[in-house]
XYZ file of C-alpha atoms in Angstrom:
657
model
C -26.410 -24.400 5.044
C -23.124 -26.110 5.685
C -21.222 -23.841 3.292
C -22.863 -20.785 4.811
C -21.676 -21.848 8.233
C -18.144 -22.141 6.902
C -18.329 -18.651 5.418
C -19.477 -17.027 8.583
C -16.587 -18.639 10.444
C -14.104 -17.644 7.812
C -15.214 -14.154 6.988
C -16.407 -12.773 10.288
C -14.935 -14.111 13.434
C -13.085 -17.398 13.243
C -13.676 -20.215 15.633
C -10.893 -20.276 18.156
C -7.269 -19.455 18.704
C -6.248 -22.482 16.697
C -7.976 -21.038 13.688
C -6.332 -17.716 14.335
C -2.848 -19.132 14.160
C -3.229 -21.760 11.474
C -5.641 -20.031 9.126
C -9.197 -20.983 8.287
C -9.334 -23.582 5.579
C -12.717 -25.074 4.733
C -11.614 -28.515 5.937
C -10.479 -27.125 9.233
C -13.783 -25.380 9.775
C -15.707 -28.605 9.346
C -14.182 -29.859 12.592
C -14.691 -28.908 16.180
C -11.315 -27.269 16.969
C -11.741 -27.581 20.699
C -11.968 -31.367 20.406
C -8.264 -31.575 19.618
C -6.881 -28.226 20.624
C -7.196 -26.175 23.800
C -6.074 -22.595 23.244
C -6.610 -21.777 26.906
C -3.666 -24.050 27.637
C -1.547 -22.987 24.684
C -1.812 -19.316 25.632
C -1.575 -19.799 29.371
C 2.145 -18.912 29.309
C 4.139 -15.903 28.280
C 5.814 -17.989 25.588
C 2.400 -18.641 24.083
C 1.651 -14.925 24.006
C 5.002 -14.213 22.393
C 4.253 -16.821 19.728
C 0.879 -15.234 19.002
C 2.400 -11.755 18.730
C 5.123 -13.067 16.432
C 2.355 -14.287 14.139
C 0.825 -10.811 14.279
C 4.160 -9.231 13.342
C 4.516 -11.536 10.359
C 0.982 -10.885 9.192
C 1.896 -7.445 7.773
C 3.394 -9.312 4.858
C 0.196 -11.273 4.264
C -1.620 -7.975 3.821
C 0.828 -6.442 1.356
C 2.461 -9.323 -0.492
C 1.455 -12.869 -1.298
C 4.232 -14.134 -3.570
C 2.093 -13.340 -6.617
C 4.228 -12.251 -9.536
C 1.383 -10.645 -11.438
C -0.345 -8.229 -9.100
C 1.040 -7.193 -5.738
C -1.736 -6.713 -3.196
C -0.285 -3.326 -2.251
C -0.612 -2.252 -5.914
C -4.352 -2.975 -5.872
C -4.956 -0.023 -3.529
C -3.499 2.192 -6.287
C -5.734 0.920 -9.125
C -8.566 3.293 -8.212
C -6.527 6.350 -7.397
C -4.857 9.405 -8.849
C -1.557 7.575 -9.190
C -2.030 4.697 -11.568
C -3.999 2.039 -13.374
C -4.349 -1.704 -13.776
C -2.407 -2.230 -16.961
C -2.512 -5.927 -17.821
C -3.961 -5.400 -21.250
C -3.575 -9.017 -22.360
C -6.294 -9.764 -19.824
C -8.566 -7.432 -21.764
C -8.928 -5.238 -18.724
C -10.948 -7.946 -16.970
C -12.631 -6.511 -13.933
C -9.882 -4.028 -13.325
C -10.567 -1.250 -15.827
C -14.262 -0.345 -15.569
C -14.637 -0.387 -11.815
C -17.841 1.654 -12.079
C -19.804 -1.200 -13.645
C -17.790 -4.297 -12.839
C -17.217 -4.084 -9.087
C -20.238 -5.613 -7.396
C -20.776 -7.465 -4.112
C -20.851 -10.769 -6.000
C -18.420 -10.199 -8.844
C -16.020 -7.491 -7.935
C -14.806 -8.822 -4.620
C -14.704 -12.521 -5.415
C -13.529 -14.910 -8.082
C -10.097 -15.760 -9.382
C -7.324 -14.034 -11.233
C -5.938 -10.651 -10.374
C -9.133 -9.510 -8.663
C -8.029 -11.681 -5.738
C -5.455 -8.999 -4.998
C -8.384 -6.814 -4.004
C -10.767 -9.339 -2.464
C -8.055 -10.756 -0.229
C -7.953 -7.518 1.773
C -11.222 -8.456 3.465
C -10.229 -12.014 4.349
C -6.671 -11.100 5.350
C -7.943 -8.282 7.537
C -10.191 -10.792 9.294
C -7.264 -13.164 9.747
C -5.101 -10.425 11.248
C -7.876 -9.319 13.576
C -8.253 -12.913 14.803
C -4.552 -13.084 15.537
C -4.717 -9.931 17.649
C -7.902 -11.047 19.359
C -6.176 -14.273 20.363
C -3.734 -12.298 22.490
C -6.427 -10.058 23.926
C -8.673 -13.009 24.776
C -6.066 -14.919 26.795
C -3.577 -12.354 28.096
C -5.394 -11.796 31.394
C -5.281 -15.522 32.153
C -1.494 -15.793 31.922
C -0.053 -16.137 35.407
C 3.141 -14.513 36.570
C 2.959 -11.345 34.460
C 3.339 -8.024 36.208
C 0.946 -5.246 35.184
C 3.544 -3.421 33.083
C 4.333 -6.500 30.996
C 0.698 -7.494 30.624
C -0.306 -4.017 29.499
C 2.535 -3.947 26.961
C 1.225 -7.201 25.434
C -2.273 -5.738 25.317
C -1.009 -2.540 23.736
C 0.807 -4.399 20.979
C -2.281 -6.498 20.244
C -4.411 -3.348 20.167
C -2.022 -1.889 17.597
C -2.242 -4.951 15.387
C -6.012 -5.025 15.551
C -6.219 -1.269 14.935
C -3.909 -1.490 11.919
C -6.200 -4.092 10.324
C -9.435 -2.281 11.181
C -7.982 1.064 10.042
C -7.484 -0.194 6.506
C -10.489 -2.528 6.464
C -12.897 0.281 7.382
C -11.338 2.716 4.918
C -11.767 0.116 2.172
C -15.102 -1.473 3.137
C -16.916 1.122 5.250
C -19.411 -0.076 7.879
C -18.499 -3.635 8.836
C -18.951 -6.054 11.771
C -16.810 -5.303 14.808
C -15.170 -8.400 16.314
C -13.076 -7.948 19.455
C -12.752 -11.449 20.868
C -12.269 -15.053 19.795
C -15.640 -16.707 19.248
C -15.940 -20.146 20.793
C -19.099 -21.129 18.912
C -20.797 -20.006 15.692
C -22.411 -16.583 15.719
C -24.623 -15.702 12.776
C -26.523 -12.654 13.968
C -23.925 -9.920 13.608
C -24.846 -6.297 12.993
C -22.591 -3.849 11.213
C -20.841 -1.140 13.184
C -20.466 2.337 11.760
C -17.035 3.419 10.594
C -17.253 6.364 12.987
C -17.817 4.034 15.956
C -15.001 1.686 14.945
C -12.576 4.572 14.650
C -13.594 5.820 18.069
C -12.635 2.380 19.415
C -9.331 2.523 17.590
C -8.564 5.858 19.251
C -9.453 4.400 22.651
C -7.272 1.311 22.134
C -4.318 3.174 20.659
C -4.282 5.740 23.464
C -3.854 2.765 25.808
C -1.122 1.350 23.554
C 0.812 4.624 23.466
C 0.870 4.665 27.278
C 1.940 1.065 27.756
C 4.018 -0.146 24.771
C 7.716 0.659 25.296
C 9.602 2.933 22.907
C 12.114 1.475 20.482
C 15.077 2.619 22.580
C 13.987 0.198 25.330
C 13.762 -2.750 22.912
C 16.636 -4.989 21.873
C 15.456 -5.623 18.317
C 13.482 -4.039 15.484
C 10.332 -5.386 13.945
C 8.023 -5.669 16.954
C 5.438 -3.003 17.704
C 6.937 -0.051 19.555
C 5.460 3.073 21.128
C 6.386 5.181 18.122
C 4.350 3.002 15.742
C 1.362 3.239 18.080
C 1.713 7.021 18.004
C 1.857 7.140 14.217
C -1.302 5.084 13.809
C -3.060 7.098 16.507
C -2.218 10.318 14.645
C -3.991 8.927 11.586
C -7.016 7.916 13.651
C -7.155 11.348 15.306
C -7.280 12.891 11.832
C -10.099 10.544 10.791
C -12.278 11.418 13.796
C -11.554 15.142 13.554
C -9.233 15.517 16.560
C -6.869 17.722 14.570
C -5.168 19.457 17.512
C -4.468 16.118 19.178
C -3.040 14.808 15.932
C -0.733 17.798 15.621
C 0.443 17.515 19.234
C 1.159 13.804 18.969
C 3.030 14.267 15.681
C 5.147 16.981 17.283
C 5.929 14.689 20.201
C 6.918 11.895 17.840
C 9.108 14.178 15.733
C 10.848 15.932 18.627
C 11.123 13.473 21.495
C 11.834 9.957 20.240
C 15.307 10.084 18.731
C 13.965 10.053 15.192
C 15.446 12.107 12.382
C 15.139 12.173 8.615
C 18.133 10.668 6.850
C 19.854 13.445 4.913
C 23.004 11.807 3.524
C 23.958 8.398 2.089
C 24.285 5.742 4.767
C 24.391 2.041 5.493
C 25.082 -0.634 2.914
C 25.812 0.499 -0.629
C 23.635 -1.539 -2.994
C 24.413 -0.396 -6.554
C 22.033 -0.678 -9.467
C 21.661 -4.066 -11.109
C 24.367 -3.257 -13.651
C 26.220 0.080 -13.327
C 27.825 -0.401 -16.757
C 24.355 -0.092 -18.270
C 22.735 2.354 -15.850
C 24.724 3.903 -13.051
C 23.105 5.022 -9.837
C 25.175 7.668 -8.154
C 24.894 7.009 -4.472
C 22.348 9.301 -2.826
C 20.222 9.357 0.304
C 16.929 8.428 -1.377
C 18.479 5.375 -2.997
C 20.075 4.218 0.247
C 16.882 4.896 2.209
C 14.904 2.376 0.167
C 17.314 -0.496 0.012
C 16.022 -3.386 2.111
C 19.390 -3.793 3.772
C 19.201 -0.240 5.133
C 15.604 -0.169 6.352
C 16.689 -1.808 9.613
C 20.273 -0.512 9.565
C 21.444 0.859 12.901
C 22.277 4.181 11.238
C 18.737 4.663 9.949
C 17.066 7.121 12.324
C 14.017 7.507 10.091
C 12.509 4.045 10.511
C 9.581 3.915 12.911
C 8.543 0.318 12.228
C 9.846 -2.034 9.526
C 8.313 -5.084 7.897
C 10.978 -7.770 8.030
C 11.192 -10.013 4.984
C 14.555 -11.654 4.472
C 16.741 -14.668 5.216
C 14.298 -16.836 7.138
C 11.650 -19.465 6.680
C 8.931 -16.799 6.703
C 10.280 -15.017 3.651
C 7.638 -14.001 1.104
C 8.494 -13.232 -2.507
C 8.011 -9.550 -3.261
C 8.317 -9.200 -7.013
C 8.316 -5.438 -7.419
C 10.300 -5.285 -10.642
C 8.041 -7.848 -12.300
C 4.627 -6.557 -11.286
C 5.326 -2.827 -11.248
C 7.948 -2.561 -13.973
C 7.090 -1.441 -17.481
C 6.743 -4.249 -20.057
C 9.729 -3.005 -22.046
C 11.120 -6.244 -23.517
C 8.299 -7.450 -25.748
C 7.022 -7.299 -29.289
C 4.802 -4.320 -28.557
C 7.798 -2.015 -28.880
C 9.345 -1.763 -32.331
C 12.172 0.273 -33.786
C 11.617 2.861 -36.548
C 12.128 0.093 -39.163
C 9.484 -2.136 -37.609
C 11.860 -4.634 -35.960
C 10.153 -6.225 -32.958
C 11.956 -6.824 -29.677
C 14.586 -4.141 -30.343
C 15.079 -4.126 -26.567
C 15.245 -7.617 -25.143
C 16.017 -9.381 -21.879
C 19.166 -11.206 -22.938
C 20.650 -13.709 -20.489
C 24.352 -13.338 -19.717
C 24.965 -16.861 -21.003
C 23.840 -15.823 -24.501
C 27.299 -14.797 -25.702
C 26.116 -14.034 -29.234
C 23.729 -11.309 -28.111
C 24.599 -10.233 -24.594
C 26.269 -6.850 -24.144
C 27.089 -5.814 -20.590
C 26.650 -2.150 -21.477
C 23.117 -2.866 -22.702
C 21.985 -5.207 -19.934
C 18.651 -3.553 -19.143
C 17.310 -6.761 -17.692
C 19.474 -6.528 -14.591
C 18.809 -2.792 -14.271
C 15.029 -2.716 -14.659
C 13.999 -6.308 -14.145
C 11.743 -8.184 -16.503
C 8.637 -6.074 -15.939
C 5.247 -7.246 -17.124
C 3.429 -3.963 -16.542
C 0.510 -5.026 -14.373
C 0.399 -1.647 -12.671
C 1.308 1.519 -14.491
C 1.709 4.961 -13.021
C -0.495 7.852 -14.122
C 0.544 10.921 -16.090
C 0.093 12.925 -12.890
C 2.596 10.776 -11.013
C 4.953 10.628 -13.968
C 4.942 14.282 -14.948
C 2.133 16.486 -13.589
C 3.009 16.638 -9.932
C 6.650 17.419 -10.692
C 5.749 20.700 -12.465
C 5.871 23.985 -10.589
C 5.035 27.241 -12.320
C 5.472 25.526 -15.674
C 8.905 24.099 -14.892
C 9.619 20.372 -14.539
C 11.641 19.612 -11.410
C 14.325 17.134 -12.407
C 16.671 17.839 -9.501
C 14.311 16.302 -6.913
C 16.037 13.018 -6.038
C 12.731 11.177 -6.306
C 12.414 12.210 -9.961
C 16.080 12.474 -10.882
C 17.500 10.704 -13.926
C 20.982 12.153 -13.546
C 21.630 10.266 -10.312
C 19.781 7.230 -11.690
C 16.789 7.110 -9.335
C 14.274 7.631 -12.147
C 14.318 6.045 -15.617
C 12.379 7.267 -18.636
C 11.670 4.968 -21.553
C 13.863 7.147 -23.742
C 16.801 6.286 -21.462
C 16.611 2.619 -22.465
C 18.715 1.619 -25.460
C 17.924 -0.877 -28.178
C 19.992 -4.044 -27.641
C 18.885 -6.357 -30.457
C 21.654 -6.644 -33.057
C 19.030 -7.184 -35.770
C 18.081 -3.546 -35.378
C 20.177 -0.934 -37.127
C 19.339 1.282 -34.157
C 21.331 -1.020 -31.879
C 22.800 0.999 -28.982
C 20.585 4.015 -29.658
C 17.930 5.326 -27.290
C 14.421 4.021 -27.636
C 11.871 6.257 -29.330
C 8.114 6.472 -29.046
C 7.691 7.959 -32.546
C 9.603 7.559 -35.791
C 10.781 10.537 -37.834
C 7.537 10.502 -39.836
C 5.398 10.397 -36.674
C 4.597 6.686 -36.624
C 3.825 5.393 -33.133
C 6.437 2.756 -32.249
C 4.646 1.264 -29.235
C 1.529 -0.833 -29.801
C 0.540 -0.733 -26.126
C 1.270 2.576 -24.440
C -0.714 1.567 -21.344
C 1.485 -1.388 -20.452
C 4.701 -0.833 -22.327
C 5.553 2.871 -22.172
C 5.856 4.624 -18.830
C 8.783 5.684 -16.598
C 10.268 3.716 -13.731
C 10.811 5.140 -10.213
C 13.781 2.808 -9.904
C 14.799 3.897 -6.416
C 11.522 2.510 -5.094
C 11.238 -0.604 -7.282
C 14.716 -2.057 -7.487
C 15.551 -5.103 -5.356
C 18.639 -7.198 -6.001
C 17.334 -10.583 -7.214
C 19.841 -12.841 -5.465
C 18.684 -16.016 -7.173
C 18.767 -14.606 -10.701
C 22.103 -12.875 -10.096
C 23.736 -16.241 -9.420
C 22.325 -17.739 -12.615
C 24.122 -16.788 -15.828
C 21.157 -18.115 -17.799
C 18.567 -16.053 -15.978
C 16.342 -13.995 -18.274
C 14.082 -12.686 -15.512
C 15.083 -10.424 -12.632
C 11.932 -9.972 -10.624
C 12.725 -8.520 -7.202
C 12.804 -10.224 -3.827
C 12.981 -13.904 -4.729
C 14.084 -16.960 -2.811
C 16.957 -19.170 -3.916
C 20.103 -20.269 -2.116
C 19.836 -16.937 -0.351
C 16.703 -14.833 0.011
C 16.665 -11.423 -1.595
C 16.154 -8.644 0.875
C 12.488 -7.695 0.755
C 12.289 -5.517 3.859
C 9.741 -2.698 3.724
C 8.698 0.274 5.786
C 5.472 0.059 7.695
C 5.968 3.583 9.062
C 8.764 6.118 8.780
C 9.268 9.661 9.957
C 8.758 11.407 6.605
C 5.087 10.482 6.781
C 4.833 11.936 10.297
C 5.761 15.365 8.937
C 3.100 15.041 6.252
C 0.514 13.930 8.796
C 1.311 16.971 10.925
C 0.996 19.119 7.811
C -2.514 17.743 7.362
C -3.474 18.396 10.978
C -2.228 21.961 10.698
C -4.002 22.533 7.383
C -7.372 21.415 8.774
C -6.908 23.900 11.623
C -6.316 26.764 9.231
C -2.551 26.863 9.695
C -1.494 26.441 6.061
C 1.777 28.301 6.599
C 2.875 25.949 9.351
C 1.709 23.017 7.231
C 3.986 24.241 4.422
C 6.963 24.098 6.773
C 6.362 20.389 7.358
C 6.007 19.683 3.656
C 9.208 21.635 3.029
C 11.154 19.482 5.496
C 10.417 16.452 3.323
C 11.063 18.344 0.098
C 14.358 19.797 1.291
C 15.705 16.350 2.103
C 14.764 15.232 -1.425
C 16.548 18.291 -2.915
C 13.308 19.541 -4.488
C 13.627 22.825 -6.342
C 10.627 24.717 -4.982
C 9.690 25.332 -1.344
C 6.209 26.402 -0.302
C 5.054 29.351 1.790
C 1.529 27.935 2.014
C -0.050 24.652 0.948
C -3.392 23.216 -0.133
C -4.606 19.733 0.701
C -3.646 18.924 -2.894
C -0.035 19.906 -2.217
C 0.029 17.593 0.804
C -1.494 14.704 -1.149
C 0.978 15.264 -3.995
C 3.878 15.182 -1.569
C 2.573 11.961 -0.095
C 2.577 10.567 -3.641
C 6.152 11.650 -4.309
C 7.487 10.422 -0.986
C 5.366 7.384 -0.121
C 4.799 5.619 -3.445
C 4.168 1.920 -2.743
C 4.498 2.551 0.989
C 1.175 4.169 1.800
C -2.089 2.427 1.007
C -3.104 5.121 -1.490
C -6.861 4.641 -1.828
C -7.534 4.167 1.916
C -5.371 7.181 2.718
C -7.255 9.308 0.199
C -10.505 8.090 1.778
C -9.256 9.124 5.218
C -8.198 12.489 3.841
C -11.599 12.908 2.149
C -13.286 12.219 5.485
C -11.081 14.635 7.416
C -11.373 17.322 4.739
C -15.170 17.115 4.856
C -15.068 17.368 8.671
C -12.805 20.405 8.559
C -14.886 22.390 6.097
C -11.704 23.472 4.331
C -11.707 23.694 0.518
C -9.581 21.505 -1.696
C -6.994 22.925 -4.116
C -9.743 23.992 -6.531
C -11.940 25.615 -3.935
C -14.457 22.770 -3.583
C -15.890 22.178 -0.109
C -17.303 18.792 0.878
C -20.323 18.073 3.082
C -19.689 15.676 5.953
C -23.282 14.439 5.562
C -22.924 13.459 1.916
C -19.220 12.936 1.153
C -19.660 9.130 1.218
C -23.265 8.906 0.009
C -23.069 9.686 -3.695
C -22.975 7.660 -6.878
C -22.496 8.320 -10.578
C -19.644 8.910 -12.997
C -20.264 12.568 -13.867
C -17.718 15.221 -13.002
C -19.760 17.037 -10.366
C -19.753 16.151 -6.682
C -18.415 13.046 -5.062
C -15.679 12.875 -2.449
C -12.219 14.376 -2.634
C -10.941 10.913 -3.551
C -13.286 10.883 -6.555
C -12.255 14.338 -7.667
C -8.578 13.394 -7.566
C -9.284 10.290 -9.655
C -10.978 12.421 -12.294
C -8.597 15.367 -12.233
C -5.301 13.506 -12.147
C -6.000 10.213 -13.890
C -7.782 9.083 -17.061
C -10.922 7.736 -15.414
C -14.321 8.533 -16.964
C -12.850 10.208 -20.050
C -14.031 7.707 -22.642
C -12.687 4.625 -24.366
C -8.945 4.216 -24.768
C -7.475 2.084 -27.515
C -4.109 0.562 -26.731
C -3.815 -2.921 -28.185
C -7.290 -3.522 -26.758
C -10.202 -1.218 -26.059
C -10.360 -0.164 -22.423
C -12.809 1.968 -20.544
C -11.254 3.107 -17.289
C -14.102 4.288 -15.080
C -14.756 4.797 -11.393
C -18.022 5.595 -9.662
C -18.414 7.928 -6.708
C -19.621 4.903 -4.745
C -16.277 3.124 -5.336
C -14.855 5.295 -2.567
C -15.722 2.194 -0.517
C -15.554 -1.256 -1.974
C -18.660 -3.441 -1.556
C -18.854 -5.729 1.431
C -18.484 -9.198 -0.152
C -21.857 -10.811 -0.637
C -20.556 -14.063 0.850
C -20.059 -12.271 4.171
C -23.598 -10.873 4.154
C -25.312 -14.125 3.184
C -23.363 -16.087 5.791
C -24.910 -13.993 8.530
C -28.190 -15.920 8.332
C -29.686 -14.806 11.662
C -28.947 -11.129 11.249
C -28.571 -8.476 8.581
C -25.381 -6.672 7.660
C -25.275 -3.419 5.767
C -24.061 -3.090 2.214
C -22.266 0.092 1.207
C -24.067 2.948 -0.467
C -24.769 2.535 -4.177
C -24.258 -1.233 -4.394
C -26.924 -3.905 -4.802
C -28.353 -4.681 -1.383
C -27.830 -1.242 0.139
C -30.637 -0.383 2.535
C -30.237 2.579 4.849
C -32.930 1.202 7.159
C -30.733 -1.741 8.179
C -29.711 -1.095 11.760
C -26.102 -0.846 12.819
C -24.238 -0.056 16.010
C -23.281 3.593 16.261
C -21.053 3.212 19.300
C -18.455 0.565 19.738
C -19.319 -0.309 23.322
C -22.723 -1.623 22.222
C -21.116 -3.708 19.488
C -18.679 -5.235 21.974
C -21.474 -5.961 24.439
C -23.412 -7.772 21.708
C -20.580 -10.221 21.140
């Protein structure tokens, strides 16, 4: 029973503010925190509240990056989507290919290895919720605060809690609702419906929008501002079906807060890793995604950044390693069978290094843990049979996008030295043994981060992204930016039957990217595609598709193929056949390789998703820890029982705490 007690503390509520700020290790949970720590004193001052909110601000990074060089947590919400696949074939697929059979409450969301990148979303969401609840529990006891200041603190904490619950619910469905710090063990929780939780998020965020100051009244960037509260509220309005409110708030955010899409190069010029090998001609999309420019004073597009540079709280963000194609290995051969014809030569290797063939500093030393889908690579850039190569987000001429055929062989043992890589020889022989992991294009403008530590080391043979050495690489990210606001408004308009107006919003984003085609009307598929082009590795793809699936079913509007979804059944289906399921499921099948049979690429893989995988299973450890009550498991997984009671309004759940 002792281990069960620890789990319920860790997974559901925490024990006290001390746990919220220091984390919940098993050893810590064996003690009585109040015997050596009194949070009521620690958070009795404004300085204490500021400290707690600073922890909340830093926690974004814990959700999206963990220093892991193999699988970035943010990438794991793309594994079961239309946009890509888990590609670490030397792991034999592990749990990350056949999600339909391998994700279970006991196996799929626990254990070691790369699956932790998925399972950690539950525990990290709980940790973030505890941090926000710390502020909300003690803010009313702090003396000397005027109402305006107190309400601003509450609003920021509401935002942080809402951000965690937003993604947690869209990943895990009906879960326990925790709104305060628990001072003693509670083991009789009931689940709360996702509908009820989202209604609470709307309530809390409406308060936050009224009371959190706008960015123009703040002296620094990185703390929650009114604009960020508005952006998250727009998303919640869409989820609960308040489409007109979502449209109105998006219009307010676009028109009245000093925000504007960046349309020309700006800020600090950060060239490609080695212009002599691969030149990036300066352009707005490249500048927009350099960490140095995300918080630049000239950047009028940033709504809220995630700060990750030059301080003790820096977290490695190894985009080029985890996301980059595995180009420099023995799985790629030249037409004569020479292995490693493209290699990651260090600059100190004078016998082999050629500055004009230094692909290592351009692309990084990718290991191909996540690969993009054919739809992301090619399909969604076609219009009327023509491939759009002028769109800056898919443009090789300016250097933002790199195809494998752009890379040149740089091993002097190959007679093809200096020539472009090829997938097939003249007689049709396949020259890549692993096309899953080692042959796909690179959206360089999104992936590239100057690796400060490796750049200083002439012997470096790995350039991985935002690393820490004598000087931290700049790993800043966007939490929210204005381009997404236009696409959210497009959604709201589409659900209301205003597809022409929705097209105008999509076109604003496309025009800035110099896309070739503009729309006169749009489908929900067009909007989702544009989100993919614009927000790759910014949006949480699977949760956003789940939200869109929910809103689409509410609206009664058809998808791009004319299919209409039933709000009563959109999330209550299972199976791997092509019929039915949610919009998320249909996009996985239509635009990715899921459920199409075994694929042989170095190893045999069977990429499958089930309709039930729309939501991940609630971890079994959470359910079994709740020994005096019963939590619900999601539809289709072992333990699902529709007769298990849950709260259907959030006020009852809060009262039960």
